[in-house]
Coordinates of N, CA and C in Angstrom, one line a residue:
G1224 N -12.1 6.2 3.6 CA -12.3 7.6 3.3 C -12.0 7.8 1.8
S1225 N -12.3 9.0 1.4 CA -12.0 9.4 0.0 C -11.3 10.7 -0.1
C1226 N -10.6 10.9 -1.2 CA -10.0 12.2 -1.4 C -9.8 12.4 -2.9
R1227 N -9.3 13.6 -3.3 CA -9.2 13.9 -4.7 C -7.7 13.9 -5.1
I1228 N -7.5 13.1 -6.2 CA -6.1 13.1 -6.8 C -6.3 13.5 -8.2
Q1229 N -5.7 14.6 -8.6 CA -5.8 15.0 -10.0 C -4.5 14.6 -10.8
L1230 N -4.7 13.9 -11.9 CA -3.6 13.5 -12.7 C -3.6 14.4 -13.9
S1231 N -2.5 15.1 -14.1 CA -2.3 16.0 -15.2 C -1.5 15.4 -16.4
S1232 N -1.8 15.9 -17.6 CA -1.0 15.4 -18.7 C 0.2 16.3 -18.9
S1233 N 0.5 17.2 -18.0 CA 1.7 18.1 -18.1 C 2.9 17.3 -17.6
P1234 N 3.9 17.2 -18.5 CA 5.1 16.5 -18.0 C 5.9 17.3 -16.9
S1235 N 6.5 16.6 -16.0 CA 7.4 17.2 -15.0 C 8.6 16.3 -15.0
L1236 N 9.7 16.7 -15.6 CA 10.9 15.8 -15.8 C 10.4 14.6 -16.6
D1237 N 10.7 13.4 -16.0 CA 10.3 12.2 -16.8 C 8.9 11.6 -16.3
L1238 N 8.2 12.3 -15.4 CA 6.9 11.9 -15.0 C 5.9 13.0 -15.3
Y1239 N 4.6 12.7 -15.0 CA 3.6 13.7 -15.2 C 3.2 14.3 -13.8
R1240 N 2.7 15.5 -13.8 CA 2.3 16.1 -12.6 C 1.0 15.5 -12.0
A1241 N 0.9 15.6 -10.7 CA -0.3 15.1 -10.0 C -0.5 16.0 -8.8
S1242 N -1.7 16.1 -8.3 CA -1.9 16.8 -7.0 C -3.0 16.1 -6.2
A1243 N -2.9 16.2 -4.9 CA -3.8 15.5 -4.0 C -4.4 16.6 -3.1
S1244 N -5.7 16.4 -2.8 CA -6.3 17.3 -1.8 C -7.3 16.5 -1.0
G1245 N -7.4 16.8 0.3 CA -8.3 16.2 1.2 C -8.0 14.7 1.6
C1246 N -6.8 14.3 1.4 CA -6.4 12.9 1.7 C -6.0 12.8 3.1
S1247 N -6.6 11.9 3.9 CA -6.2 11.7 5.3 C -5.0 10.8 5.3
N1248 N -4.8 9.9 4.3 CA -3.6 9.0 4.3 C -2.4 9.9 4.0
Q1249 N -1.4 9.8 4.8 CA -0.2 10.6 4.6 C 0.5 10.3 3.3
D1250 N 0.6 9.1 2.9 CA 1.3 8.8 1.6 C 0.5 9.4 0.4
L1251 N -0.8 9.3 0.4 CA -1.6 9.8 -0.7 C -1.5 11.4 -0.7
S1252 N -1.5 12.0 0.5 CA -1.5 13.4 0.6 C -0.2 14.0 0.0
K1253 N 0.8 13.2 -0.1 CA 2.1 13.7 -0.7 C 2.3 13.4 -2.2
V1254 N 1.3 12.9 -2.8 CA 1.4 12.5 -4.2 C 1.5 13.8 -5.1
N1255 N 2.6 13.8 -5.9 CA 2.8 15.0 -6.7 C 3.2 14.6 -8.2
A1256 N 3.2 13.3 -8.5 CA 3.6 12.9 -9.8 C 3.0 11.5 -10.1
W1257 N 2.9 11.2 -11.4 CA 2.4 9.8 -11.8 C 3.0 9.4 -13.1
D1258 N 2.9 8.1 -13.4 CA 3.5 7.6 -14.6 C 2.7 6.3 -15.0
Y1259 N 2.7 6.0 -16.2 CA 2.0 4.8 -16.7 C 3.1 3.9 -17.3
R1260 N 3.3 2.7 -16.8 CA 4.2 1.7 -17.4 C 3.8 0.3 -17.1
D1261 N 4.1 -0.6 -18.1 CA 3.8 -2.0 -17.9 C 2.3 -2.2 -17.5
G1262 N 1.4 -1.4 -18.1 CA 0.0 -1.6 -17.8 C -0.5 -1.1 -16.4
E1263 N 0.4 -0.4 -15.7 CA 0.0 0.0 -14.4 C 0.2 1.5 -14.2
V1264 N -0.6 2.2 -13.4 CA -0.4 3.6 -13.1 C 0.3 3.6 -11.8
Y1265 N 1.4 4.4 -11.7 CA 2.2 4.5 -10.5 C 2.0 6.0 -10.0
L1266 N 1.6 6.1 -8.7 CA 1.5 7.4 -8.1 C 2.8 7.6 -7.2
Y1267 N 3.4 8.8 -7.4 CA 4.7 9.0 -6.7 C 4.5 10.2 -5.7
Q1268 N 5.2 10.1 -4.6 CA 5.2 11.1 -3.6 C 6.4 12.1 -3.9
T1269 N 6.3 13.2 -3.2 CA 7.4 14.2 -3.2 C 8.7 13.4 -2.8
G1270 N 9.8 13.5 -3.6 CA 11.0 12.7 -3.2 C 11.1 11.5 -4.1
G1271 N 10.1 11.0 -4.8 CA 10.2 9.9 -5.7 C 9.7 8.6 -5.2
A1272 N 9.3 8.4 -4.0 CA 8.9 7.1 -3.5 C 7.5 6.8 -4.1
V1273 N 7.3 5.5 -4.4 CA 6.0 5.1 -5.0 C 5.0 5.0 -3.9
A1274 N 3.9 5.8 -4.1 CA 2.8 5.8 -3.1 C 1.8 4.6 -3.3
A1275 N 1.5 4.4 -4.6 CA 0.5 3.4 -5.0 C 0.7 2.9 -6.4
R1276 N 0.2 1.7 -6.6 CA 0.2 1.1 -8.0 C -1.2 0.7 -8.3
L1277 N -1.7 1.1 -9.5 CA -3.1 0.8 -9.9 C -3.2 0.2 -11.3
R1278 N -4.2 -0.6 -11.5 CA -4.4 -1.0 -12.9 C -5.9 -1.1 -13.2
G1279 N -6.3 -1.1 -14.4 CA -7.7 -1.2 -14.8 C -8.0 -0.4 -16.1
S1280 N -9.2 0.1 -16.2 CA -9.5 0.9 -17.4 C -9.4 2.4 -17.1
S1281 N -9.6 3.2 -18.1 CA -9.4 4.6 -17.9 C -10.4 5.2 -16.9
G1282 N -11.6 4.6 -16.8 CA -12.6 5.2 -16.0 C -12.5 4.7 -14.5
S1283 N -11.9 3.6 -14.3 CA -11.8 3.0 -13.0 C -10.5 2.2 -12.8
L1284 N -9.7 2.6 -11.8 CA -8.5 1.9 -11.5 C -8.5 1.4 -10.1
S1285 N -7.9 0.2 -9.9 CA -7.8 -0.3 -8.5 C -6.4 -0.9 -8.3
G1286 N -6.0 -0.8 -7.0 CA -4.7 -1.3 -6.7 C -4.4 -1.2 -5.2
V1287 N -3.2 -1.0 -4.8 CA -2.8 -1.0 -3.4 C -1.9 0.1 -3.1
L1288 N -1.9 0.5 -1.8 CA -0.9 1.5 -1.3 C 0.4 0.7 -1.2
A1289 N 1.5 1.4 -1.5 CA 2.8 0.7 -1.6 C 3.2 0.3 -0.2
K1290 N 3.1 1.2 0.8 CA 3.6 0.8 2.2 C 2.8 -0.2 2.9
S1291 N 1.5 0.0 2.9 CA 0.6 -0.8 3.8 C 0.0 -2.0 3.1
G1292 N -0.1 -1.9 1.7 CA -0.8 -2.9 1.0 C -2.3 -2.7 1.0
A1293 N -2.8 -1.6 1.6 CA -4.3 -1.4 1.7 C -4.8 -1.1 0.3
P1294 N -6.1 -1.6 0.1 CA -6.7 -1.5 -1.2 C -7.0 0.0 -1.5
L1295 N -7.0 0.3 -2.8 CA -7.2 1.7 -3.2 C -7.9 1.6 -4.6
S1296 N -8.9 2.5 -4.8 CA -9.5 2.6 -6.1 C -9.6 4.1 -6.5
L1297 N -9.5 4.3 -7.8 CA -9.5 5.6 -8.4 C -10.6 5.6 -9.4
T1298 N -11.6 6.5 -9.3 CA -12.6 6.6 -10.3 C -12.6 8.0 -10.9
R1299 N -13.0 8.1 -12.2 CA -13.0 9.4 -12.9 C -14.1 10.2 -12.5

């Protein structure tokens, strides 16, 4: 399936804001923050748990869901 995750450049504490809509995956539906470090984009859920880690170029990122290890891709 697919859903929309919006990554904002607005800081929220030490992370950046994110929002998710239309995600059937429970972990992705709770994404509310993101960060970039060590060449990877980290998506965080409410409460601070890592939902996913992705790497790649600015137009296309790929990675895995933290809990299940299921593949995930993000395109602009």
